[in-house]
Coordinates of C-alpha atoms in Angstrom, one line a residue:
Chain A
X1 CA 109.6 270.3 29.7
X2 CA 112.4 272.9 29.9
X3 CA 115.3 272.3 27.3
X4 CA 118.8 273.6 28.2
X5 CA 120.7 274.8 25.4
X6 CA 123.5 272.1 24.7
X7 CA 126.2 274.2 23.0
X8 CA 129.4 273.3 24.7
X9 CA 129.8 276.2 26.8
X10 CA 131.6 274.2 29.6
X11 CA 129.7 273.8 33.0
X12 CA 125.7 272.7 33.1
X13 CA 125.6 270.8 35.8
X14 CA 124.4 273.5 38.6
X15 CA 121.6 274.5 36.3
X16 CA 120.9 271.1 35.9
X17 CA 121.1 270.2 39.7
X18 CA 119.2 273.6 40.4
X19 CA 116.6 272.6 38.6
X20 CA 116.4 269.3 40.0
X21 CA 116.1 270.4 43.5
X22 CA 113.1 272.4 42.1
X23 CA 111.3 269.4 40.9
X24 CA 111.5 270.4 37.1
X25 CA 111.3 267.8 34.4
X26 CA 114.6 269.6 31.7
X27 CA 116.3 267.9 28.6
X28 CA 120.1 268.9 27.9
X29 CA 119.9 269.6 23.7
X30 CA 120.9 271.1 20.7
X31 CA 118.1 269.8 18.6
X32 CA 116.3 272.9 16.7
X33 CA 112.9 270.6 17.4
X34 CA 113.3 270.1 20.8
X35 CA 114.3 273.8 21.6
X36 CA 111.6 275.4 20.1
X37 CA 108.6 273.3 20.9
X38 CA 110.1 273.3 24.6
X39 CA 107.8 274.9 27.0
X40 CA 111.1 277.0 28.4
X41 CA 114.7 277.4 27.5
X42 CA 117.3 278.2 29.4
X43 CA 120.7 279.1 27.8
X44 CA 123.5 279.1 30.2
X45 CA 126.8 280.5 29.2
X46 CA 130.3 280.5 31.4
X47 CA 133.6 281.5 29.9
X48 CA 134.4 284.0 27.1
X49 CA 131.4 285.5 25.0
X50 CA 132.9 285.4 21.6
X51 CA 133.7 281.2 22.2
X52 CA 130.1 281.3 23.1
X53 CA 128.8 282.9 19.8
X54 CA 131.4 280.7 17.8
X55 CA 129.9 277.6 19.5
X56 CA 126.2 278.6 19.0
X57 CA 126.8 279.7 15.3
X58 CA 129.0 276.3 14.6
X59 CA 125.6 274.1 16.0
X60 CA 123.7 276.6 13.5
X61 CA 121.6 277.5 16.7
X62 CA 121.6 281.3 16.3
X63 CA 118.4 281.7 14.6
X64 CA 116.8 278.8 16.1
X65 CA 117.6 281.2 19.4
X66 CA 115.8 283.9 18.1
X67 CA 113.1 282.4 17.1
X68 CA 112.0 280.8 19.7
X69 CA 108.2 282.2 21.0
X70 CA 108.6 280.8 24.4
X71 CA 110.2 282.0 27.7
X72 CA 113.7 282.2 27.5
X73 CA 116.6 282.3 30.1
X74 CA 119.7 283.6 29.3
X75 CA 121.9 283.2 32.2
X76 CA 125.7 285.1 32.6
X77 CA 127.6 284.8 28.9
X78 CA 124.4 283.0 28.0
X79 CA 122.7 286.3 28.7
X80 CA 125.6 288.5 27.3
X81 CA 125.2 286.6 24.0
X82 CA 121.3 287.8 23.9
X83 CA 122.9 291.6 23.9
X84 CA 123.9 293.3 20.3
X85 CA 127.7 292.7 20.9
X86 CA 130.3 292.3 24.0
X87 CA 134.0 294.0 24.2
X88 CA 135.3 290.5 24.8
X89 CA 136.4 288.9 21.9
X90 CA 134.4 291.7 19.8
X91 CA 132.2 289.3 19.4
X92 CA 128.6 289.7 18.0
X93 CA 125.9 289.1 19.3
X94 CA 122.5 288.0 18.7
X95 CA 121.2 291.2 19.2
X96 CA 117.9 290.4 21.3
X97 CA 118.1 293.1 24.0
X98 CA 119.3 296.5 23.0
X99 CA 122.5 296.6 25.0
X100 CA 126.6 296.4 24.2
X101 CA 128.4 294.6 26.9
X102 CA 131.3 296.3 28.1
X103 CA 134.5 295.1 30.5
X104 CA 134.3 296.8 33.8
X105 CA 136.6 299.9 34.2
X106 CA 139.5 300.3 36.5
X107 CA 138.3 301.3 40.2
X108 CA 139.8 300.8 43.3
X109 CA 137.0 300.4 44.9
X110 CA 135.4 297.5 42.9
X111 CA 137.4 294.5 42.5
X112 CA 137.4 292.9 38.6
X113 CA 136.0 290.1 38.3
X114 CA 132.8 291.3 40.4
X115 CA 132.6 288.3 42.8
X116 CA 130.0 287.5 45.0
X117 CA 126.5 288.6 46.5
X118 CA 125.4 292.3 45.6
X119 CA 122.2 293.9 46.2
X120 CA 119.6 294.1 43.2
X121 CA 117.1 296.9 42.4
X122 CA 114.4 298.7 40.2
X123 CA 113.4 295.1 40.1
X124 CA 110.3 294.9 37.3
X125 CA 107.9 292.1 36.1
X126 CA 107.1 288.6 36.7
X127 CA 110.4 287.7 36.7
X128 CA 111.3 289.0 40.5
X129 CA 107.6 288.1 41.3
X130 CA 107.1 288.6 45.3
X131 CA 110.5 289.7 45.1
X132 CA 111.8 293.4 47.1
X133 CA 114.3 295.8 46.0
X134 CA 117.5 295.4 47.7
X135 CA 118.0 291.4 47.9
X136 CA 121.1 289.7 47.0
X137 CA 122.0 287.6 44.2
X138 CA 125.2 286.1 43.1
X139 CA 127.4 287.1 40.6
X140 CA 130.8 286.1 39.0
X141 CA 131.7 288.4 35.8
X142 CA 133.9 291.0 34.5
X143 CA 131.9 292.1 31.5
X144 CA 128.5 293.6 32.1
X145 CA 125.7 294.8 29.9
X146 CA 124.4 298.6 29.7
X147 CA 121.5 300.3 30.9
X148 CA 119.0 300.2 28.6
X149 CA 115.5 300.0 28.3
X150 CA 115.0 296.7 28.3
X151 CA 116.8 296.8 31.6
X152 CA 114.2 294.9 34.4
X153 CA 117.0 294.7 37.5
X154 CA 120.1 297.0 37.9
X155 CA 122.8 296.5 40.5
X156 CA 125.8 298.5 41.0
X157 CA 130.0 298.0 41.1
X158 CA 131.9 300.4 42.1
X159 CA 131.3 303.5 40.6
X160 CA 129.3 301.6 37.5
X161 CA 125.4 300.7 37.3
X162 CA 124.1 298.0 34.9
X163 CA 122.2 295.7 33.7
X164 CA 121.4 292.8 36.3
X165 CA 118.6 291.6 34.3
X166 CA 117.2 291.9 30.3
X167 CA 114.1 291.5 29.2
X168 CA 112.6 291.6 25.7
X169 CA 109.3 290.5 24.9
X170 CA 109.4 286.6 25.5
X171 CA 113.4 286.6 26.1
X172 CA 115.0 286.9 29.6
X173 CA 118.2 287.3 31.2
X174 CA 120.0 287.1 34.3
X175 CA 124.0 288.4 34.9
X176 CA 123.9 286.8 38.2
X177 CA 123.2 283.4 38.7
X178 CA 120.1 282.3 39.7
X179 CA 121.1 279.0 40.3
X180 CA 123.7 279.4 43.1
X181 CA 121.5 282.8 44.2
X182 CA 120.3 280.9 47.6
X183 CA 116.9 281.2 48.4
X184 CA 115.9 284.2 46.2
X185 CA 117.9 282.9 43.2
X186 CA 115.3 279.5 43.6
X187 CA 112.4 281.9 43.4
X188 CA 113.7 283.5 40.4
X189 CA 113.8 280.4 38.5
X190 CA 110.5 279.3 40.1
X191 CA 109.1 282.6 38.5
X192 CA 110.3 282.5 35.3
X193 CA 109.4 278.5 35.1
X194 CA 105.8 279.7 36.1
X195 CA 105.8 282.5 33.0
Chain B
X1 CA 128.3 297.3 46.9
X2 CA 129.3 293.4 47.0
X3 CA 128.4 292.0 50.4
X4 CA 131.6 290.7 52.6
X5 CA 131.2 286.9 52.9
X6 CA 130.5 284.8 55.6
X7 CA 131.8 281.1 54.7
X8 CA 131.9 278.2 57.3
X9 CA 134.8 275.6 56.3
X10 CA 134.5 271.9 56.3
X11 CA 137.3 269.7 56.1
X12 CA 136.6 266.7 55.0
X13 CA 138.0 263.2 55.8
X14 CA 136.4 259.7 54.2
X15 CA 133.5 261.9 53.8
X16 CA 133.0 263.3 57.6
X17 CA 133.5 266.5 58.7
X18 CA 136.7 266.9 61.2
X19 CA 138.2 269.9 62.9
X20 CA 141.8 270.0 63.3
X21 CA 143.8 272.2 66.1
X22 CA 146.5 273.7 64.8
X23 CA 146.2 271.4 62.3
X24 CA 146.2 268.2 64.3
X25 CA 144.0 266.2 66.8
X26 CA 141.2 265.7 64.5
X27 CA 137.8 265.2 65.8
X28 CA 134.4 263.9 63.6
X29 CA 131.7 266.7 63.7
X30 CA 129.3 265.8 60.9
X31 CA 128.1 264.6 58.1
X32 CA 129.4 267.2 54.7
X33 CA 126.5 267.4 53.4
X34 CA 124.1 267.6 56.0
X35 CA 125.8 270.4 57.7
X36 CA 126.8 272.2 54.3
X37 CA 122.8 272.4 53.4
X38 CA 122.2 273.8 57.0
X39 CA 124.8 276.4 56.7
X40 CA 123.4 277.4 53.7
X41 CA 119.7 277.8 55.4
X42 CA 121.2 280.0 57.9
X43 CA 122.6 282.2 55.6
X44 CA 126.3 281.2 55.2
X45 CA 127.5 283.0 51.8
X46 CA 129.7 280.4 50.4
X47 CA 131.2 277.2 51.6
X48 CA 134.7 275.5 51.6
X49 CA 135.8 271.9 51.3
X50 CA 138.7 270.8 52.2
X51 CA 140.1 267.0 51.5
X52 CA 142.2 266.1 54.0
X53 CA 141.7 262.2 52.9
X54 CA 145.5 260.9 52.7
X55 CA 144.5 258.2 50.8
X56 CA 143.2 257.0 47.1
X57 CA 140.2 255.9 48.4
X58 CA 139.6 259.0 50.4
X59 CA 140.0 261.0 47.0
X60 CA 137.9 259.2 45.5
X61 CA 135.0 259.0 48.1
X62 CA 135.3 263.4 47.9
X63 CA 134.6 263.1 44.5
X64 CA 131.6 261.8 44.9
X65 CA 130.8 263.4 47.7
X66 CA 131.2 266.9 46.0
X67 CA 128.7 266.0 43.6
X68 CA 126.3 265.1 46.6
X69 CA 127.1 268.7 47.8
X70 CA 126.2 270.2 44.3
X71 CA 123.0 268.4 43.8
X72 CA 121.9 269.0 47.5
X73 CA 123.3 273.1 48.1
X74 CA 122.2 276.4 45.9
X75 CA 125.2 278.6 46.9
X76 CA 128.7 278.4 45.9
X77 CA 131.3 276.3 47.0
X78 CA 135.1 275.9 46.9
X79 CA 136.9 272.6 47.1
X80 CA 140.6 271.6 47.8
X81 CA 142.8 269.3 49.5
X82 CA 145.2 267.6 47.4
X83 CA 144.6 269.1 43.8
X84 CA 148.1 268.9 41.7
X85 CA 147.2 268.2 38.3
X86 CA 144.4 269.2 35.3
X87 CA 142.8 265.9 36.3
X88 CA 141.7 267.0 39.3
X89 CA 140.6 270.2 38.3
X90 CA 138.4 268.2 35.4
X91 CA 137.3 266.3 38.0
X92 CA 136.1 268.4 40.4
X93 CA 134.5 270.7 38.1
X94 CA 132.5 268.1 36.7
X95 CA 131.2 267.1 40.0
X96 CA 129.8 270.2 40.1
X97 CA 132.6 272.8 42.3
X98 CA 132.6 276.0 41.8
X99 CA 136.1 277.0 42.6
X100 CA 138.4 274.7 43.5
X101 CA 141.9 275.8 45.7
X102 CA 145.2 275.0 45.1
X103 CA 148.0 275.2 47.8
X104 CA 151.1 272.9 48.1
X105 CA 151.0 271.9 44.4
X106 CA 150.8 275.2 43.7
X107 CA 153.8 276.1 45.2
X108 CA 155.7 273.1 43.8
X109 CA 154.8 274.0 40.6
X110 CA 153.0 277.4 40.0
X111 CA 152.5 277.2 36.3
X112 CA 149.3 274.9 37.5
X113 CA 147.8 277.8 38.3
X114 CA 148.0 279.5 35.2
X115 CA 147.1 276.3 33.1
X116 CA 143.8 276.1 35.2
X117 CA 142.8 279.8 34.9
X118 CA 143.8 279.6 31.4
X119 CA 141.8 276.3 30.7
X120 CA 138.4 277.6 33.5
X121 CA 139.0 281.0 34.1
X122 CA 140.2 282.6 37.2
X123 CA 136.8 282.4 39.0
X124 CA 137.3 278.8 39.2
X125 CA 140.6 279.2 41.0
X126 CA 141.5 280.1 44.3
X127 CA 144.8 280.1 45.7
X128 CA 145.3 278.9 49.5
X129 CA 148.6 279.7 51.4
X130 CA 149.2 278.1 54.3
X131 CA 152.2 281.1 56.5
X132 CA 153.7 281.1 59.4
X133 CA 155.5 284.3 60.3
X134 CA 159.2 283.9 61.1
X135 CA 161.2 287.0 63.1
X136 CA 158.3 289.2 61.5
X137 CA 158.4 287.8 57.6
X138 CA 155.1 285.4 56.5
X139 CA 156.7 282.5 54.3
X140 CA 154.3 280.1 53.1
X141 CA 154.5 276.3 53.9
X142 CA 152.7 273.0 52.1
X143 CA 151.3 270.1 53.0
X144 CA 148.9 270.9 56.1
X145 CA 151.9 273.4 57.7
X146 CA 153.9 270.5 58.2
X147 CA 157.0 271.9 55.5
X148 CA 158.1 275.5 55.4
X149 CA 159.2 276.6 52.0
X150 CA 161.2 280.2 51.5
X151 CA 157.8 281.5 49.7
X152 CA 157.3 284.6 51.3
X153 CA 153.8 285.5 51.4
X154 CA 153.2 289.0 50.1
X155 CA 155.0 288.4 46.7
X156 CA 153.6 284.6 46.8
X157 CA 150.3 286.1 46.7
X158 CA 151.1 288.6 44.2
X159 CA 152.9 285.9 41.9
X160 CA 149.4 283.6 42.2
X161 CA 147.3 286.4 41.4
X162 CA 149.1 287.6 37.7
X163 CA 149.0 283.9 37.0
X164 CA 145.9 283.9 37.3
X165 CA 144.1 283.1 40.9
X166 CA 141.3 284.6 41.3
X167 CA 141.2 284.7 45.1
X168 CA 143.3 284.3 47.5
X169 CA 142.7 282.4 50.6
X170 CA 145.6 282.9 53.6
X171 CA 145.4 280.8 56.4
X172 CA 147.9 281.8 59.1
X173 CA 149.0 279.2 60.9
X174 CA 149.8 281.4 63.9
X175 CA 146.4 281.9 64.6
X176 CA 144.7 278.8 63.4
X177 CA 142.9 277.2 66.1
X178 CA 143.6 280.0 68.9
X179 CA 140.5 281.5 68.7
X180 CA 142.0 284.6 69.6
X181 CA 141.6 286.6 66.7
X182 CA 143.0 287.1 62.7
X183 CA 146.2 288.1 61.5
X184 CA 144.4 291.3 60.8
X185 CA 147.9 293.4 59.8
X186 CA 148.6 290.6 57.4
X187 CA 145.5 290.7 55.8
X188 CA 145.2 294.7 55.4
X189 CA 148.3 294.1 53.3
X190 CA 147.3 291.6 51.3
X191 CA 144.3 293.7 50.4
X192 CA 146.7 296.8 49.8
X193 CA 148.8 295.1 47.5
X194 CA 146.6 292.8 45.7
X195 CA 143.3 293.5 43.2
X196 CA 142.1 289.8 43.7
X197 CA 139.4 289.2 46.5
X198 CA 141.6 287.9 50.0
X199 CA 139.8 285.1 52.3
X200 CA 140.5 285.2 55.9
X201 CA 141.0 281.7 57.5
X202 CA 142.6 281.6 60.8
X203 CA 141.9 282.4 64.8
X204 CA 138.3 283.4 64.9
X205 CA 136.7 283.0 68.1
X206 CA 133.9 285.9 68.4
X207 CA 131.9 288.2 66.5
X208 CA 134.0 290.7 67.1
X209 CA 137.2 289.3 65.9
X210 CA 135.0 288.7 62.5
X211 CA 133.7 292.4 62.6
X212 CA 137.6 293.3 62.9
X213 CA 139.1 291.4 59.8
X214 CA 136.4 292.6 57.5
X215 CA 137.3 295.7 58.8
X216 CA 140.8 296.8 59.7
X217 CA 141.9 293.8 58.2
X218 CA 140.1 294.7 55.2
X219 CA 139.5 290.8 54.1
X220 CA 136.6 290.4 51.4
X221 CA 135.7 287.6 53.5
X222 CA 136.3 285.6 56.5
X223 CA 136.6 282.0 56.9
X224 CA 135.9 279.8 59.8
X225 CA 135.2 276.5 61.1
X226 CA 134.5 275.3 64.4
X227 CA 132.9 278.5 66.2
X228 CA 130.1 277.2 63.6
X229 CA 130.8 273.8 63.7
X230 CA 130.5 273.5 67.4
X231 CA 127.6 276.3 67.3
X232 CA 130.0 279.0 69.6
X233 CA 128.5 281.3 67.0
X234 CA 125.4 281.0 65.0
X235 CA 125.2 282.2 61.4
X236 CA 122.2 284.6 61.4
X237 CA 123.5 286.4 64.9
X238 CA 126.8 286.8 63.6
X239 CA 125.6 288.2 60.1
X240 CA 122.9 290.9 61.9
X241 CA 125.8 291.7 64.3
X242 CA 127.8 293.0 61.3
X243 CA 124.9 294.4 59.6
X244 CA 124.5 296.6 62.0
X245 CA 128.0 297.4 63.1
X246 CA 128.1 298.8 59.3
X247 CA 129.6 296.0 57.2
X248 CA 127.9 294.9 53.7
X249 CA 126.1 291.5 54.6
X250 CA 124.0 289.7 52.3
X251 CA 120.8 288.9 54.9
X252 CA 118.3 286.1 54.4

């Protein structure tokens, strides 16, 4: 059973649909039980970080988060959260993978919020399993998280490089989404639900 | 580098899909969700709805079928057609769009847009203008092109985008349905001018006029309906075309 982390952060229902089309047995909660004897969680976050950490902290969910032992999926904000702290709001963060999230920089070039498919690459682990260098994934965002070595996908905007995907020991995370990523976004989640 | 986007349009009417020229003489081409789930498998990059239902029950039937489209597709969509109030948006949204696009309602009362982005963010908001160009200025017009308004375009656009849009998609009615090409000058300018991502809806008819608006016309992304709808063009073709010819595609 894979538990998505109920913790009003507006719009579940393509995670939910995604991971219907893939067959997947998932229960919508905040119950600390249910989350950590779940065999995967996935955290999905939209809107602003620091109304993300507010909601997480007022369901008294941020330790239950981090200790969790199983895979977990932190997807967009619900990935941002998982970083040490993000410029919006100055909010902080749970502090799971070693990176600050920052608001992308003025640039001509690259367009704010960073909309649409971009390439992925240095693509590493089971996570982009049968996966090359190079595909494209969707994103919708204008804070990103750092470089940093728990960095296991990087994409580029405009003169900026970051983080496309986080890993830490069991916990994962995804600034694009996987579930509106097409074909290769469906074989993302099929890898991280085969962890 | 984000890839340009290819996105076929659907209108939709009591749950079919029509095509419109020049916005009238409406012809059935297919069931939504069936051809939205094979334009997704040949690699379109996004997908619009459009409601052209006139009636309650037609608004009500999109609803539902707009969560048929979520729970069947696994890229984005955008859906409009009728959306004036915070309802709708909450509507919509739950039913699983991505992005929904305002237009005449909009223009009637433009402080929607900023109550949307302000309530969903400006992802979930796209603004659609509807022009016409009149001795050589656009001016924007509601309801399916059928009333002009003294909106000019440019500052229209401009206007949409610091409320809070966070695309803007201009359909020129000029070109509509010609099949002879974009308003390519009209959407170099729009790009010029604004920081938003601009759409391109309006007169494709080849490869080449696709190829061009990216292009010159500098559009993030072009729109089209019935070269795909009637299969003039086929997705993949079209996308290696541009590949090649240098443009940013996402291919499958």
């Amino acid at each position: 059973m894979i538990a998505i982390v109920d913790y009003n952060t507006g719009n579940l229902r393509s995670v939910k649909n995604a991971l219907e089309r893939l067959g997947c047995e998932y229960v919508l909660t905040d119950d600390p039980k249910v989350l950590l004897a779940a065999e995967k969680v996935i955290m999905p976050g939209v809107g602003n970080a620091a109304d993300a950490m507010a909601n997480l902290e007022a369901k008294g969910l941020v330790d239950v988060i981090k200790s969790i032992r199983r895979p977990v999926l932190g997807i967009c904000v619900g990935m941002q959260i998982m970083c040490r702290d993000s410029e919006e709001g100055n909010a902080k963060c749970l502090g799971i993978f070693d990176s600050h999230v920052r608001r992308f920089p003025e640039d001509p070039e690259a367009k704010v919020p960073h909309m649409g498919w971009n390439s992925i690459s240095n693509l590493d682990g089971k996570l982009f399993k049968g996966m090359a260098g190079g595909c494209h994934v969707y994103f919708v965002h204008s804070y990103y998280p750092e470089l940093c070595p728990d960095t296991i996908a990087t994409c580029r905007h405009g003169k900026k490089m970051f983080s496309a995907a986080l890993k830490y020991e069991n916990f994962y995370g995804t600034q694009f989404h996987p579930e509106k990523s097409g074909d290769v976004g469906e074989q993302i989640l099929r890898n991280f639900i085969a962890l | 580098m984000v890839a340009k986007r290819i996105i076929p349009c659907l209108d939709v009417k009591d749950g079919q899909v029509v095509k419109g020229i020049n916005f009238l003489g409406l012809k059935e081409v297919g069931d939504a969700v069936e051809m939205g789930v094979k334009y997704s498998r040949e690699g379109a990059d996004e997908l619009v709805y459009l409601d052209i239902s006139a009636t309650h029950e037609g608004r009500h039937t999109f609803a539902e079928l707009v969560e048929r489209i979520a729970a069947g597709i696994n890229i984005p969509f955008t859906v409009g057609g009728g959306i004036s109030t915070m309802d709708d948006a909450a509507r919509l949204l739950d039913a699983g769009a991505d992005k929904i696009s305002v237009n005449s309602a909009a223009i009637k009362d433009p402080t929607l847009i900023d109550r949307i982005a302000g309530k969903y963010g400006s992802q979930f908001i796209v603004c659609a203008i509807d022009a016409k160009c009149i001795d050589g200025t656009w001016f924007a017009s509601t309801h399916g092109g059928r009333n002009m308004t003294d909106k000019e375009l440019y500052s229209w656009a401009k206007e949409a985008q610091d409320r809070g849009a966070g695309e803007i998609l201009f359909t020129s009615m000029d070109h509509d349905g010609t099949k002879n090409g974009y308003a390519c000058d009209a959407y170099a300018k729009l790009s010029e001018i604004l920081t938003i991502p601009v759409i391109a809806s309006g007169g494709a008819g080849s490869i080449a006029h696709i190829e061009e608006v990216l292009t010159v016309g500098k559009a993030d992304a072009a729109l089209a309906a019935s070269i795909f709808h009637y299969g003039e063009i086929a997705i993949p073709d079209l996308k290696k075309s541009l590949s090649e010819a240098g443009v940013p595609m996402r291919l499958k």
